[in-house]
XYZ file of C-alpha atoms in Angstrom:
650
model
C 0.000 -0.023 -0.011
C 1.405 3.320 -1.013
C 1.277 6.453 1.265
C 0.448 9.881 -0.257
C 1.688 13.107 1.613
C 0.914 16.753 0.819
C 3.636 18.652 -0.917
C 4.418 20.835 2.055
C 5.044 17.895 4.082
C 7.750 16.515 1.912
C 11.139 16.977 3.487
C 12.875 20.013 2.060
C 16.495 20.099 1.120
C 18.805 22.396 3.021
C 19.704 25.619 1.152
C 23.105 25.822 -0.250
C 25.534 28.609 0.673
C 24.981 30.140 -2.631
C 21.303 30.148 -2.131
C 21.578 31.808 1.265
C 23.747 34.574 -0.243
C 21.226 35.131 -3.031
C 18.398 35.435 -0.511
C 20.337 38.005 1.485
C 21.040 39.949 -1.623
C 17.441 39.919 -2.498
C 16.503 41.231 0.988
C 19.076 43.957 0.759
C 17.832 44.949 -2.636
C 14.309 45.235 -1.374
C 15.486 47.251 1.668
C 17.454 49.512 -0.582
C 14.505 50.082 -2.790
C 12.340 50.829 0.256
C 14.964 53.294 1.600
C 15.105 54.958 -1.858
C 11.382 55.290 -1.921
C 11.384 56.720 1.587
C 14.127 59.174 0.591
C 12.121 60.093 -2.432
C 8.994 60.624 -0.409
C 11.000 62.643 2.119
C 12.383 64.840 -0.666
C 8.876 65.365 -2.068
C 7.534 66.206 1.303
C 10.502 68.503 1.926
C 9.947 70.163 -1.425
C 6.235 70.493 -0.650
C 7.049 71.928 2.746
C 9.537 74.392 1.307
C 7.110 75.356 -1.453
C 4.348 75.829 1.155
C 6.553 77.889 3.335
C 7.594 80.099 0.414
C 4.041 80.730 -0.532
C 2.954 81.660 2.962
C 2.735 85.433 3.271
C 3.616 85.372 7.010
C 7.344 85.361 7.869
C 8.515 81.890 9.055
C 11.838 81.088 10.653
C 13.734 78.127 12.378
C 16.293 78.255 15.183
C 18.423 75.672 16.907
C 18.790 75.452 20.659
C 21.654 77.926 20.555
C 19.373 80.523 19.014
C 20.945 80.416 15.576
C 18.736 80.747 12.567
C 18.675 77.423 10.613
C 16.039 78.364 7.993
C 13.381 80.895 6.946
C 10.965 81.681 4.072
C 11.070 84.539 1.619
C 8.530 86.531 3.617
C 10.990 86.531 6.628
C 13.739 87.773 4.290
C 11.492 90.662 3.243
C 10.448 91.383 6.768
C 14.090 91.462 8.000
C 15.326 93.260 4.800
C 18.252 90.816 4.351
C 18.897 87.778 2.066
C 18.709 84.286 3.492
C 22.534 83.899 3.300
C 22.894 86.732 5.807
C 20.337 85.200 8.091
C 21.261 81.502 8.355
C 23.697 80.856 11.208
C 23.090 84.269 12.756
C 21.417 85.143 16.101
C 18.936 87.803 16.934
C 21.793 89.982 18.292
C 23.289 89.997 14.771
C 19.960 91.075 13.129
C 17.988 93.161 15.497
C 18.501 96.165 17.844
C 19.669 95.294 21.326
C 16.380 96.015 23.122
C 14.434 93.823 20.630
C 17.167 91.173 20.675
C 16.991 90.869 24.473
C 13.197 90.477 24.276
C 13.468 87.728 21.579
C 16.219 85.817 23.485
C 14.257 85.950 26.667
C 11.096 84.543 25.047
C 13.120 81.794 23.216
C 14.735 80.749 26.528
C 11.305 80.420 28.119
C 10.111 78.191 25.226
C 13.275 75.945 25.412
C 12.784 75.570 29.218
C 9.097 74.769 28.927
C 8.583 73.175 25.461
C 5.268 73.639 23.778
C 3.805 76.676 22.062
C 4.222 80.352 22.725
C 2.304 83.455 21.599
C 2.898 87.057 22.372
C 2.436 90.515 20.855
C 5.205 93.010 20.234
C 6.016 96.229 18.422
C 9.070 95.976 16.196
C 10.912 98.284 13.920
C 11.491 96.927 10.460
C 14.733 97.425 8.615
C 13.152 100.421 6.831
C 12.351 102.153 10.131
C 8.735 101.434 10.032
C 7.128 100.470 13.337
C 4.868 97.393 13.065
C 2.618 95.658 15.536
C 3.152 91.876 15.260
C 2.217 88.588 16.923
C 4.864 85.971 17.440
C 3.664 82.351 17.457
C 6.414 79.748 18.225
C 6.597 76.033 18.910
C 9.458 73.891 20.169
C 10.952 71.171 17.778
C 11.576 67.800 19.550
C 13.553 64.818 18.440
C 12.442 61.197 18.846
C 13.636 61.145 22.361
C 11.576 64.240 23.323
C 14.577 66.440 23.488
C 14.346 70.098 22.331
C 16.454 70.560 19.211
C 15.138 73.949 18.082
C 12.005 76.037 17.383
C 9.920 77.201 14.567
C 8.244 80.765 14.549
C 5.574 82.549 12.603
C 5.162 86.268 12.533
C 1.705 87.896 11.945
C 1.690 91.618 11.063
C -1.330 93.008 12.855
C -0.460 96.725 12.262
C -3.433 97.443 10.009
C -5.732 95.459 12.243
C -4.522 97.457 15.222
C -5.011 100.649 13.325
C -8.504 99.555 12.320
C -9.284 98.708 15.952
C -8.038 102.139 17.088
C -9.966 103.850 14.356
C -13.011 101.933 15.299
C -12.546 102.856 18.950
C -12.050 106.448 17.972
C -15.169 106.429 15.854
C -17.108 104.810 18.662
C -15.894 107.469 21.062
C -16.627 110.191 18.519
C -20.129 108.777 17.949
C -20.756 108.652 21.692
C -19.591 112.313 21.974
C -21.856 113.362 19.148
C -24.805 111.526 20.670
C -24.110 113.088 24.024
C -23.603 116.577 22.663
C -26.316 116.474 20.056
C -29.049 119.072 20.657
C -31.585 116.780 18.967
C -32.967 113.575 20.388
C -31.729 110.236 18.995
C -32.973 106.751 19.978
C -32.884 103.168 18.761
C -36.190 101.211 18.596
C -36.727 97.456 17.975
C -40.352 96.955 16.918
C -41.141 100.253 18.671
C -39.412 99.215 21.808
C -36.744 101.574 23.037
C -33.225 100.220 22.888
C -31.210 103.286 23.893
C -31.567 107.036 23.930
C -29.132 109.952 24.062
C -29.152 112.679 26.683
C -31.061 115.107 24.477
C -33.762 112.643 23.910
C -34.165 112.235 27.725
C -34.274 116.017 28.143
C -37.078 116.271 25.569
C -39.129 113.606 27.303
C -38.228 114.828 30.829
C -37.054 111.352 31.944
C -33.839 110.293 33.677
C -31.141 108.633 31.632
C -31.888 104.972 31.020
C -35.286 104.997 32.652
C -37.221 104.307 29.370
C -35.041 101.596 28.026
C -37.067 98.528 27.153
C -40.390 100.387 27.124
C -42.830 100.914 24.265
C -42.764 104.204 22.476
C -46.534 104.349 23.189
C -45.595 106.132 26.380
C -44.624 109.123 24.350
C -47.948 109.633 22.498
C -51.035 111.434 23.743
C -53.536 108.791 22.429
C -53.659 105.478 20.565
C -54.816 107.156 17.418
C -51.618 109.263 17.085
C -49.472 106.287 18.051
C -51.039 104.073 15.398
C -50.956 106.846 12.792
C -47.292 107.460 13.216
C -46.368 103.799 13.301
C -48.309 102.912 10.118
C -46.919 105.779 8.044
C -43.408 105.642 9.566
C -42.747 101.950 8.913
C -44.570 102.044 5.547
C -42.062 104.727 4.317
C -39.103 102.800 5.681
C -40.250 99.649 3.876
C -40.884 101.458 0.578
C -38.154 104.111 0.572
C -35.597 103.061 3.215
C -36.173 106.406 5.029
C -39.109 107.908 6.919
C -40.077 111.279 8.315
C -43.132 112.586 9.925
C -44.376 115.281 12.362
C -46.238 114.202 15.452
C -47.233 115.264 19.036
C -45.565 113.777 22.061
C -46.359 114.041 25.800
C -43.551 114.660 28.236
C -43.235 113.218 31.725
C -44.726 116.484 33.027
C -47.765 115.806 30.707
C -46.939 118.675 28.457
C -47.678 118.239 24.761
C -44.768 119.068 22.363
C -44.543 118.993 18.539
C -41.744 116.795 17.193
C -40.288 116.011 13.825
C -39.114 112.403 13.427
C -36.744 111.009 10.852
C -35.717 107.369 10.840
C -33.404 104.930 9.075
C -33.220 101.168 9.652
C -30.009 99.509 10.804
C -30.553 96.888 8.054
C -32.609 98.138 5.087
C -33.423 94.481 4.217
C -34.771 93.772 7.694
C -36.254 96.807 9.604
C -37.139 94.560 12.485
C -33.459 94.561 13.482
C -33.940 98.116 14.692
C -34.497 101.770 13.504
C -32.440 104.733 14.431
C -34.727 107.720 14.942
C -33.834 111.397 15.207
C -36.364 113.516 17.076
C -36.340 117.336 16.874
C -38.487 119.395 19.258
C -40.291 121.777 16.865
C -42.664 123.305 19.351
C -41.062 126.707 19.181
C -40.871 126.428 15.387
C -44.609 125.603 15.223
C -45.318 128.585 17.473
C -43.273 130.790 15.220
C -44.903 129.301 12.107
C -48.303 130.115 13.517
C -47.203 133.654 14.250
C -45.756 133.938 10.707
C -49.013 132.591 9.318
C -50.960 135.214 11.210
C -48.516 137.945 10.122
C -48.739 136.719 6.568
C -52.530 136.910 6.670
C -52.284 140.422 8.165
C -49.783 141.347 5.503
C -51.967 140.015 2.699
C -54.905 141.840 4.148
C -52.938 145.095 4.385
C -51.300 144.518 0.959
C -54.584 143.802 -0.840
C -56.846 146.218 0.999
C -54.423 149.143 1.638
C -55.594 152.508 0.208
C -52.428 152.586 -1.827
C -51.993 150.677 -5.140
C -49.190 148.053 -5.220
C -47.779 145.882 -7.936
C -44.601 144.186 -9.009
C -43.010 143.964 -12.411
C -40.472 141.648 -13.852
C -37.372 143.116 -15.719
C -39.445 143.186 -18.945
C -42.102 145.423 -17.325
C -44.674 142.653 -17.115
C -47.071 142.750 -14.112
C -46.398 139.651 -11.848
C -48.058 140.828 -8.615
C -50.745 143.277 -7.619
C -53.079 144.135 -4.839
C -56.868 144.389 -4.891
C -56.761 148.178 -4.545
C -55.193 148.744 -8.006
C -57.647 146.217 -9.572
C -60.619 148.010 -8.007
C -59.245 151.478 -8.929
C -58.707 150.537 -12.543
C -61.733 148.321 -12.866
C -59.963 145.011 -13.872
C -60.324 141.398 -12.844
C -57.069 139.776 -11.611
C -56.733 137.363 -14.536
C -57.267 140.182 -17.024
C -54.635 142.362 -15.381
C -51.828 140.005 -14.471
C -49.191 139.117 -17.150
C -49.723 142.297 -19.122
C -47.168 145.055 -19.829
C -47.477 148.008 -17.411
C -47.311 150.384 -20.364
C -50.786 149.312 -21.378
C -52.215 151.046 -18.287
C -50.339 154.366 -18.505
C -51.156 157.504 -20.579
C -48.972 158.164 -23.586
C -47.196 160.962 -21.682
C -46.316 158.615 -18.852
C -45.123 155.915 -21.211
C -42.890 158.402 -22.890
C -41.238 159.067 -19.519
C -40.700 155.339 -18.787
C -37.359 155.180 -20.454
C -35.935 157.885 -18.286
C -37.671 156.286 -15.208
C -36.031 153.019 -16.014
C -32.592 154.560 -16.428
C -32.853 156.259 -12.949
C -34.209 153.005 -11.432
C -31.195 151.031 -12.696
C -28.747 153.725 -11.694
C -30.075 154.413 -8.196
C -32.088 151.287 -7.382
C -35.230 153.382 -6.732
C -37.441 156.054 -8.253
C -39.261 158.189 -5.720
C -42.289 160.469 -5.908
C -42.813 161.243 -9.644
C -46.166 162.332 -11.052
C -47.634 159.860 -13.607
C -51.094 159.027 -14.912
C -52.903 155.675 -15.024
C -55.732 154.843 -17.435
C -58.685 152.938 -15.993
C -60.658 150.337 -17.944
C -63.427 152.919 -18.664
C -60.763 155.450 -19.938
C -60.762 157.595 -16.835
C -57.352 159.281 -16.252
C -56.052 158.831 -12.678
C -53.274 161.052 -11.442
C -50.786 159.205 -9.214
C -47.502 159.582 -7.342
C -45.215 156.727 -8.433
C -42.385 155.250 -6.296
C -40.458 152.226 -7.461
C -37.686 150.103 -5.731
C -35.646 147.443 -7.518
C -34.904 143.965 -6.184
C -31.756 142.096 -7.288
C -30.671 138.463 -7.408
C -27.584 137.017 -5.808
C -25.477 138.170 -8.804
C -26.699 141.728 -8.732
C -28.952 141.402 -11.730
C -32.483 143.106 -11.605
C -35.010 140.495 -10.550
C -38.170 142.436 -9.805
C -39.387 145.956 -9.213
C -42.033 146.971 -6.734
C -44.166 149.988 -7.629
C -46.378 152.021 -5.309
C -49.113 154.262 -6.791
C -50.742 156.905 -4.597
C -53.956 158.154 -6.104
C -53.800 161.922 -6.048
C -56.716 162.605 -8.445
C -58.902 164.072 -5.634
C -55.941 166.108 -4.440
C -55.184 167.306 -7.890
C -58.815 168.406 -8.328
C -58.670 170.066 -4.936
C -55.400 171.730 -5.788
C -56.906 172.928 -9.088
C -59.934 174.276 -7.284
C -57.688 175.984 -4.644
C -55.494 177.294 -7.490
C -58.483 178.799 -9.258
C -59.872 180.188 -6.022
C -56.477 181.597 -5.055
C -56.177 183.122 -8.506
C -59.575 184.652 -8.179
C -58.756 185.903 -4.715
C -55.472 187.472 -5.799
C -57.218 188.975 -8.807
C -59.856 190.425 -6.484
C -57.086 191.552 -4.129
C -55.277 193.242 -6.987
C -58.406 194.886 -8.116
C -59.138 196.075 -4.561
C -55.568 197.356 -4.244
C -55.811 199.223 -7.526
C -59.101 200.776 -6.489
C -57.572 201.784 -3.123
C -54.457 203.023 -4.900
C -56.486 205.108 -7.274
C -58.549 206.482 -4.408
C -55.413 207.380 -2.474
C -53.697 208.917 -5.421
C -56.599 210.648 -7.214
C -58.641 211.658 -4.267
C -56.847 211.743 -0.886
C -53.425 212.865 -2.297
C -55.066 215.453 -4.534
C -57.115 216.804 -1.623
C -54.072 216.904 0.581
C -52.145 218.790 -2.168
C -55.031 221.318 -2.466
C -55.057 221.525 1.304
C -51.323 222.241 1.382
C -51.718 224.989 -1.299
C -54.545 226.618 0.526
C -52.792 226.321 3.854
C -49.612 227.888 2.474
C -51.556 230.873 0.988
C -54.007 231.447 3.761
C -51.946 234.228 5.416
C -50.027 235.374 2.393
C -51.549 238.885 2.451
C -51.112 239.366 6.197
C -47.502 240.574 6.816
C -48.121 241.132 10.473
C -47.860 237.450 11.439
C -45.505 236.771 14.273
C -42.389 234.723 13.889
C -43.504 231.789 16.162
C -46.796 231.536 14.283
C -45.054 231.535 10.946
C -42.645 228.746 12.196
C -45.611 226.635 13.377
C -47.295 227.112 10.002
C -44.202 225.981 8.170
C -43.966 222.894 10.379
C -47.617 222.000 9.642
C -46.947 222.536 5.925
C -44.021 220.143 5.933
C -46.229 217.583 7.868
C -48.902 217.924 5.195
C -46.223 217.396 2.456
C -44.877 214.292 4.297
C -48.490 212.964 4.525
C -48.910 213.526 0.794
C -45.685 211.612 0.063
C -46.719 208.790 2.379
C -50.072 208.514 0.658
C -48.440 208.408 -2.717
C -45.882 205.744 -1.554
C -48.794 203.707 -0.199
C -50.637 204.149 -3.332
C -47.645 203.062 -5.374
C -47.069 200.066 -3.187
C -50.661 198.921 -3.513
C -50.625 199.163 -7.266
C -48.056 200.909 -9.318
C -49.752 203.502 -11.511
C -49.742 202.863 -15.174
C -48.209 199.366 -14.876
C -50.447 198.075 -17.731
C -49.532 201.027 -19.873
C -45.810 201.439 -19.276
C -45.114 197.699 -18.913
C -43.177 195.546 -16.479
C -39.676 196.686 -17.397
C -40.332 200.394 -16.665
C -42.390 199.581 -13.625
C -39.621 197.319 -12.097
C -36.954 199.859 -13.003
C -38.799 202.699 -11.346
C -39.626 200.497 -8.305
C -35.992 199.488 -7.868
C -34.881 203.189 -7.924
C -37.494 204.157 -5.459
C -36.713 201.169 -3.188
C -32.960 201.976 -3.392
C -33.677 205.640 -2.401
C -35.831 204.534 0.433
C -33.682 201.721 1.849
C -30.192 202.916 1.007
C -29.361 199.568 -0.638
C -27.473 199.323 -3.958
C -29.944 197.736 -6.360
C -29.103 196.799 -9.959
C -31.909 195.919 -12.421
C -31.080 194.143 -15.718
C -33.842 193.531 -18.344
C -32.375 191.059 -20.859
C -34.000 190.629 -24.291
C -37.134 192.364 -23.003
C -37.457 194.983 -25.824
C -40.953 194.680 -27.341
C -41.984 191.996 -24.861
C -45.194 192.667 -22.975
C -46.326 189.860 -20.665
C -50.004 189.656 -19.908
C -51.432 191.339 -16.884
C -51.447 188.283 -14.610
C -47.723 187.587 -15.299
C -46.789 191.247 -14.872
C -48.519 191.832 -11.532
C -47.352 188.521 -9.987
C -43.760 189.006 -11.000
C -43.906 192.539 -9.700
C -45.290 191.275 -6.326
C -42.571 188.648 -6.085
C -39.912 191.388 -6.553
C -41.620 193.480 -3.929
C -41.525 190.614 -1.442
C -37.927 189.615 -2.251
C -36.520 193.207 -1.867
C -38.400 193.644 1.429
C -37.074 190.391 2.793
C -33.498 191.190 1.744
C -33.720 194.653 3.381
C -35.582 193.653 6.629
C -34.267 190.179 7.356
C -31.156 189.336 5.313
C -28.980 192.338 6.149
C -28.155 192.673 2.409
C -26.113 195.590 1.006
C -26.349 194.851 -2.640
C -29.224 193.277 -4.647
C -29.335 192.316 -8.310
C -32.691 191.903 -10.204
C -32.666 190.348 -13.637
C -35.598 189.812 -15.942
C -34.961 187.715 -19.017
C -37.198 186.759 -21.919
C -36.213 183.348 -23.260
C -39.080 181.929 -25.258
C -41.096 180.025 -24.395
C -40.404 181.262 -20.822
C -39.759 184.423 -18.924
C -37.277 184.236 -16.039
C -36.960 186.481 -13.024
C -33.885 186.239 -10.774
C -33.265 188.178 -7.532
C -29.865 187.747 -5.816
C -28.610 189.424 -2.633
C -25.405 189.310 -0.557
C -27.197 188.905 2.829
C -26.462 186.381 5.452
C -28.719 183.754 3.912
C -30.687 180.934 5.605
C -31.277 177.187 5.567
C -34.075 176.782 2.979
C -35.615 173.393 4.095
C -35.652 174.392 7.854
C -37.064 177.831 7.047
C -39.886 176.469 4.916
C -40.634 173.822 7.563
C -40.919 176.576 10.176
C -43.305 178.622 8.066
C -46.288 176.634 9.336
C -46.056 178.138 12.858
C -45.223 181.658 11.884
C -47.253 184.674 10.780
C -44.762 185.658 8.061
C -45.836 184.065 4.759
C -43.517 185.728 2.200
C -41.986 182.518 0.839
C -45.341 180.773 0.815
C -46.990 183.656 -1.097
C -44.138 183.688 -3.671
C -44.605 179.954 -4.262
C -48.401 180.488 -4.597
C -47.936 183.318 -7.145
C -45.437 181.194 -9.032
C -47.949 178.312 -9.080
C -50.626 180.684 -10.403
C -48.331 181.351 -13.364
C -47.806 177.591 -13.881
C -44.086 178.250 -13.227
C -41.445 176.980 -10.893
C -39.762 178.696 -7.973
C -36.209 177.791 -6.981
C -34.637 179.225 -3.822
C -30.898 178.729 -3.176
C -29.433 180.027 0.017
C -26.720 179.201 2.500
C -25.883 180.856 5.729
C -23.413 183.799 5.181
C -23.508 183.215 1.370
C -26.593 185.196 0.390
C -29.817 184.190 -1.392
C -30.884 183.619 -4.997
C -34.485 183.438 -5.967
C -35.425 182.270 -9.466
C -38.896 182.200 -11.020
C -39.422 180.631 -14.440
C -42.872 180.699 -16.040
C -44.429 180.568 -19.542
C -44.113 183.732 -21.653
C -47.434 184.231 -23.544
C -46.144 187.195 -25.680
C -43.550 187.182 -28.501
C -40.771 189.727 -28.189
C -38.046 191.441 -30.262
C -34.360 190.940 -29.832
C -32.195 193.330 -27.871
C -28.938 193.169 -26.012
C -28.503 193.414 -22.293
C -28.865 196.782 -20.491
C -28.449 197.717 -16.915
C -29.438 200.479 -14.440
C -28.051 201.173 -10.993
C -30.131 202.924 -8.431
C -28.724 204.459 -5.279
């Protein structure tokens, strides 16, 4: 019987020496391959680590237990400002200032004594002198026997982070200061619950700081309706526009109602429930002022539209842009038919012709005051007015608008015309009365006195036995009668110069100046210029004569004059009278202002006589410089041409 055994149970032959050698060679070959692979893996890992270190932006360095640098990355080279060849093998004392080197050495020694990790913050000065805030993170390097063989360190530059933190802190401090110093209330509300408030907000409400935190804003409102109204509109605007504003009424702790203006903005526009910052301004005083302004505006509009004076405003083109009711009522126009039309359409042709000069004065002086113009009403009625205009300018100094004021003087004009006519009639009656009295004095009384003197002088002519005293008394009485006759004749001449209508104004004034010079002792010169053949009408003649009378009397009695010049000039279409003296003069405006309270009416009468002649009177006088009176009025007669002549009376 045969026995069958498995192959692995068959006796194996002993390996030969050559076989053993081959097996060892094979094992060595495999071990070498494994070591090569490990070395390759190590090189790859080393290359990866080096590449990784070079790509890291933070500076990285290695040191041995003696504190010498054994490696670093490029970022460390840039931070130190030296190439790697100048770093490897050096210590911190070779690379850093002494104070920094001592700090680094001290911290490295602590890590070597207590292996592990280390982290600290430090301010270092870079090679370029720039101070940088950094964080050092270090770890001890251990060998297989847990012995420290060195360290690795990483530097994190936190300068910008520190600056950002400081800036943030500064902004927070600034914001807090602004909130504290702000004169307006500011608060944060989450779903209308108060988160925080500033001091001004607490002052507005009358509460202590922090006492309202966590409470509903309902406490601020006088009633639920106002609370709901504000909430609905406020948050609707925030949702739709990202910003809200509204005016409301609040109630303070002292139960006083105040008006507030609220403006809010959400912390997160996408989610207003995260909170809303609200600025609250107490506008109670503003509301009070607005109400006063409203009342004043109503009063102004009432005064403007219902004033007895007509007002309107024009743009630079002369178009009406504003007007009051008075001018509409006066001219008979509706507002829409009056506004927007040129002002020239409502003026007479004469007034329109003067507009160019008016506008020039307005641009030159900025105002035009007190000129006579005429408006035309809708029904054609002519209205006499006094016009005053002021110009408004824009920020660049260009004309923007003019404001015109029209004072209706039609009634005054009619009254002045009536007074003028009555005065003229009165003066004519007065002149007629004077003439009648003058004739009576001259033709009757003076003649009778002359006859009386003749009879008196001859009553005792045939009686030689009259005593000496009696004869002396008779001579005295005769001289008295003669003086009385002269006085009567002077009075007659003063009342109405005889023959003025026949001999004319030149001869009359010449004779009067001679007589006045003889009576007063003043040197008076009379110059008629171009008056040959000129014979003014009776009204002009007598009024100019009366003005000369009044002027000479004033110069003699009040001015202390020594020399007077009277000049009468015919210069068609006018005749001009000028009286000039060398007296002590006077202040014309003050003098005319004082006339109302005085009995002396010389200047006023001269003005009235000039007005009767439709002329103009000009008085120029200064203290100690004499007086010059000029009267210019229309000349109704033609005249021939003659040179200047002069007479001196003494």
